[in-house]
Amino acid sequence: MDFLPQDIIEYCENHSEKEPEYLAKLNRETHQKVLQPRMLSGHYQGRLLSLISKLANPKHILEIGTYTGYSALCLAEGLQNKGQLHTIDINEELFDFQQKYFQESAYKDQIIQHLGDATQIIPQLDLKFDLVFIDADKPNYPTYFEIIIDKMNPGGLILSDNVLWSGKVLKEVKKDDTSTEALVKYNKMLAEDDRIETVILPLRDGLTLSRVKNQ
């Protein structure tokens, strides 16, 4: 997933804020017990998510794709005192794992877990969001954007993970490769949508930062 040389990545990590110990513990347990641990945001990207959230100081955060809860806890670090983070995942097998770490954190009363299909859950949330992190099933990325864009506050941020998809977005899309096809469509959508301003960061597998314009 990484496009930079490993020694450059390690240098960046070593000269960035350290990973909090409880997140390091979550990181270790994910690698020990959960399938596809590379889906975890990890130390470097996690510190970036935390810093972006602190700069935005959001009241309401939406995360689509919880996995084991690492990114949710990073994003929660920037919440306002009475703010909330809503995180959605369809995998019920990870619910208790997520909840254990949420309950051990300082944000246990601010993180709300949702289990099920995000395309069905999001329309039921009567909220406007200041920060959204999309890191779920890739074929639904365009649909997620269409659902959330009208639920964003002016100046709100949309973060989208895995948008470079190991470089597959540069190549001819193979037959039945619905994930790559969706990401190519999604990246084009964001670049052309005049309601937002967008930058793709070549961090790990690609992270898009989009800001909703003040209309």
Short mmCIF file of C-alpha atoms in Angstrom, two decimals:
data_model
loop_
_atom_site.label_atom_id
_atom_site.label_comp_id
_atom_site.label_asym_id
_atom_site.label_seq_id
_atom_site.Cartn_x
_atom_site.Cartn_y
_atom_site.Cartn_z
CA MET A 1 0.00 0.00 0.00
CA ASP A 2 2.91 2.37 0.66
CA PHE A 3 4.22 4.35 -2.30
CA LEU A 4 7.24 5.89 -0.54
CA PRO A 5 10.42 3.98 0.37
CA GLN A 6 10.18 2.23 3.73
CA ASP A 7 13.05 4.21 5.23
CA ILE A 8 11.28 7.50 4.38
CA ILE A 9 8.08 6.21 5.98
CA GLU A 10 9.96 5.18 9.11
CA TYR A 11 11.66 8.59 9.27
CA CYS A 12 8.28 10.32 9.07
CA GLU A 13 6.85 8.10 11.79
CA ASN A 14 9.87 8.61 14.04
CA HIS A 15 9.60 12.38 13.70
CA SER A 16 5.84 12.57 14.22
CA GLU A 17 3.81 12.44 17.43
CA LYS A 18 4.05 9.11 19.23
CA GLU A 19 1.18 6.65 19.22
CA PRO A 20 -0.70 6.70 22.57
CA GLU A 21 -0.16 3.49 24.53
CA TYR A 22 -3.83 2.42 24.53
CA LEU A 23 -3.90 2.73 20.75
CA ALA A 24 -0.64 0.77 20.51
CA LYS A 25 -2.37 -1.95 22.54
CA LEU A 26 -5.37 -1.89 20.18
CA ASN A 27 -2.95 -2.06 17.25
CA ARG A 28 -1.20 -5.12 18.68
CA GLU A 29 -4.41 -6.96 19.51
CA THR A 30 -5.82 -6.28 16.04
CA HIS A 31 -2.73 -7.86 14.47
CA GLN A 32 -2.94 -10.82 16.83
CA LYS A 33 -6.65 -11.62 16.60
CA VAL A 34 -8.36 -10.00 13.59
CA LEU A 35 -8.26 -10.82 9.90
CA GLN A 36 -6.72 -8.30 7.47
CA PRO A 37 -4.94 -6.17 10.11
CA ARG A 38 -3.52 -3.91 7.40
CA MET A 39 -7.00 -2.33 7.28
CA LEU A 40 -6.09 -0.60 10.56
CA SER A 41 -5.19 3.07 10.13
CA GLY A 42 -2.09 2.63 12.28
CA HIS A 43 0.28 5.02 14.01
CA TYR A 44 1.19 7.48 11.24
CA GLN A 45 -2.20 7.85 9.58
CA GLY A 46 -3.87 7.76 12.97
CA ARG A 47 -1.86 10.77 14.16
CA LEU A 48 -2.83 12.63 10.99
CA LEU A 49 -6.53 11.86 11.57
CA SER A 50 -6.16 13.07 15.15
CA LEU A 51 -4.49 16.31 14.10
CA ILE A 52 -7.06 17.05 11.38
CA SER A 53 -9.84 16.46 13.89
CA LYS A 54 -8.20 18.74 16.46
CA LEU A 55 -7.84 21.48 13.84
CA ALA A 56 -11.50 21.10 12.83
CA ASN A 57 -12.74 20.78 16.45
CA PRO A 58 -15.95 19.09 15.25
CA LYS A 59 -19.19 18.78 17.16
CA HIS A 60 -20.41 15.83 15.09
CA ILE A 61 -18.22 13.24 13.37
CA LEU A 62 -19.41 10.40 11.14
CA GLU A 63 -17.23 7.40 10.43
CA ILE A 64 -18.28 4.86 7.79
CA GLY A 65 -16.34 1.68 8.50
CA THR A 66 -15.26 1.12 12.11
CA TYR A 67 -13.11 -2.02 11.75
CA THR A 68 -11.54 -2.41 15.23
CA GLY A 69 -12.06 1.20 16.33
CA TYR A 70 -8.58 2.65 15.94
CA SER A 71 -9.49 5.48 13.56
CA ALA A 72 -12.62 6.34 15.56
CA LEU A 73 -10.54 6.85 18.69
CA CYS A 74 -8.06 9.01 16.77
CA LEU A 75 -10.83 11.18 15.35
CA ALA A 76 -12.52 11.46 18.75
CA GLU A 77 -9.46 13.27 20.10
CA GLY A 78 -10.63 16.46 18.37
CA LEU A 79 -14.26 16.39 19.46
CA GLN A 80 -15.81 19.31 21.28
CA ASN A 81 -16.63 18.63 24.94
CA LYS A 82 -20.25 17.73 24.17
CA GLY A 83 -19.54 16.43 20.68
CA GLN A 84 -20.38 12.97 19.36
CA LEU A 85 -18.83 10.51 16.95
CA HIS A 86 -21.16 8.12 15.13
CA THR A 87 -19.36 5.11 13.70
CA ILE A 88 -21.00 2.49 11.46
CA ASP A 89 -19.88 -1.03 10.60
CA ILE A 90 -21.69 -4.01 9.14
CA ASN A 91 -19.48 -6.68 10.76
CA GLU A 92 -21.20 -7.76 13.98
CA GLU A 93 -18.24 -10.00 14.91
CA LEU A 94 -16.13 -6.91 15.65
CA PHE A 95 -18.74 -5.02 17.68
CA ASP A 96 -17.59 -6.25 21.10
CA PHE A 97 -13.92 -5.73 20.20
CA GLN A 98 -14.63 -2.10 19.28
CA GLN A 99 -16.78 -1.54 22.34
CA LYS A 100 -14.09 -2.81 24.71
CA TYR A 101 -11.63 -0.17 23.57
CA PHE A 102 -14.23 2.57 23.34
CA GLN A 103 -15.29 1.91 26.93
CA GLU A 104 -11.69 2.04 28.14
CA SER A 105 -11.12 5.42 26.49
CA ALA A 106 -11.82 8.98 27.58
CA TYR A 107 -14.43 9.18 24.81
CA LYS A 108 -16.69 6.33 25.93
CA ASP A 109 -19.68 8.65 26.37
CA GLN A 110 -19.12 10.39 23.04
CA ILE A 111 -18.75 7.45 20.66
CA ILE A 112 -21.97 5.89 19.36
CA GLN A 113 -21.73 2.55 17.57
CA HIS A 114 -24.11 1.58 14.78
CA LEU A 115 -24.30 -1.94 13.41
CA GLY A 116 -25.70 -2.45 9.92
CA ASP A 117 -25.84 -1.05 6.40
CA ALA A 118 -24.52 2.52 6.36
CA THR A 119 -26.68 3.45 3.37
CA GLN A 120 -29.73 2.70 5.53
CA ILE A 121 -28.43 4.11 8.82
CA ILE A 122 -27.06 7.49 7.67
CA PRO A 123 -30.40 8.86 6.36
CA GLN A 124 -31.88 8.17 9.81
CA LEU A 125 -29.30 10.35 11.58
CA ASP A 126 -30.88 13.79 12.00
CA LEU A 127 -27.56 15.58 12.24
CA LYS A 128 -25.23 17.88 10.32
CA PHE A 129 -21.62 16.72 10.31
CA ASP A 130 -18.39 18.70 10.61
CA LEU A 131 -16.12 15.76 9.79
CA VAL A 132 -16.72 12.50 7.94
CA PHE A 133 -14.30 9.60 7.45
CA ILE A 134 -15.14 7.08 4.72
CA ASP A 135 -13.26 3.80 5.03
CA ALA A 136 -15.68 1.01 4.19
CA ASP A 137 -16.63 -1.11 1.15
CA LYS A 138 -15.20 0.57 -1.92
CA PRO A 139 -18.07 -0.11 -4.37
CA ASN A 140 -20.32 2.08 -2.20
CA TYR A 141 -18.00 5.10 -1.99
CA PRO A 142 -19.96 7.10 -4.62
CA THR A 143 -23.21 6.26 -2.84
CA TYR A 144 -21.82 7.29 0.55
CA PHE A 145 -20.74 10.64 -0.86
CA GLU A 146 -24.16 11.30 -2.36
CA ILE A 147 -25.81 10.48 0.98
CA ILE A 148 -23.55 12.59 3.18
CA ILE A 149 -22.92 15.69 1.07
CA ASP A 150 -26.25 17.28 2.05
CA LYS A 151 -25.60 16.40 5.69
CA MET A 152 -22.37 18.40 5.84
CA ASN A 153 -21.97 21.76 7.53
CA PRO A 154 -20.30 24.50 5.47
CA GLY A 155 -16.56 24.16 5.89
CA GLY A 156 -16.97 20.51 6.89
CA LEU A 157 -14.31 17.97 5.98
CA ILE A 158 -14.71 14.63 4.20
CA LEU A 159 -11.81 12.20 4.48
CA SER A 160 -11.77 9.21 2.11
CA ASP A 161 -9.33 6.33 2.61
CA ASN A 162 -7.75 3.90 0.09
CA VAL A 163 -8.44 6.13 -2.92
CA LEU A 164 -5.27 5.02 -4.75
CA TRP A 165 -6.07 1.34 -4.19
CA SER A 166 -2.48 0.04 -4.47
CA GLY A 167 -2.08 1.96 -7.72
CA LYS A 168 -4.90 0.10 -9.47
CA VAL A 169 -6.69 3.39 -10.24
CA LEU A 170 -3.91 4.09 -12.78
CA LYS A 171 -4.40 0.87 -14.71
CA GLU A 172 -7.06 -0.51 -17.00
CA VAL A 173 -9.86 -1.80 -14.81
CA LYS A 174 -10.18 -5.56 -14.96
CA LYS A 175 -13.52 -7.19 -15.61
CA ASP A 176 -15.59 -7.63 -12.42
CA ASP A 177 -13.19 -5.46 -10.38
CA THR A 178 -16.00 -3.43 -8.86
CA SER A 179 -13.83 -1.84 -6.17
CA THR A 180 -11.35 -0.27 -8.57
CA GLU A 181 -14.13 0.77 -10.93
CA ALA A 182 -15.96 2.50 -8.07
CA LEU A 183 -12.83 4.29 -6.84
CA VAL A 184 -12.01 5.60 -10.32
CA LYS A 185 -15.56 6.95 -10.51
CA TYR A 186 -15.37 8.33 -6.98
CA ASN A 187 -12.08 10.17 -7.49
CA LYS A 188 -13.48 11.77 -10.64
CA MET A 189 -16.68 12.74 -8.81
CA LEU A 190 -14.79 14.54 -6.06
CA ALA A 191 -12.44 16.31 -8.44
CA GLU A 192 -15.34 17.65 -10.52
CA ASP A 193 -17.87 18.49 -7.79
CA ASP A 194 -17.93 22.28 -7.38
CA ARG A 195 -19.45 22.03 -3.89
CA ILE A 196 -16.12 20.87 -2.48
CA GLU A 197 -12.40 21.48 -2.84
CA THR A 198 -10.34 18.31 -2.88
CA VAL A 199 -6.73 17.19 -2.50
CA ILE A 200 -5.49 13.59 -2.70
CA LEU A 201 -2.62 12.84 -0.32
CA PRO A 202 -0.34 9.91 -1.33
CA LEU A 203 -0.33 8.67 2.25
CA ARG A 204 -0.31 4.89 2.61
CA ASP A 205 -3.01 3.77 0.14
CA GLY A 206 -4.18 7.29 -0.65
CA LEU A 207 -6.22 9.65 1.54
CA THR A 208 -8.49 12.33 0.08
CA LEU A 209 -9.20 15.51 1.99
CA SER A 210 -12.29 17.37 0.76
CA ARG A 211 -13.66 20.60 2.23
CA VAL A 212 -17.28 21.63 1.75
CA LYS A 213 -17.38 25.17 0.41
CA ASN A 214 -19.36 27.91 2.12
CA GLN A 215 -22.37 28.33 -0.18
#
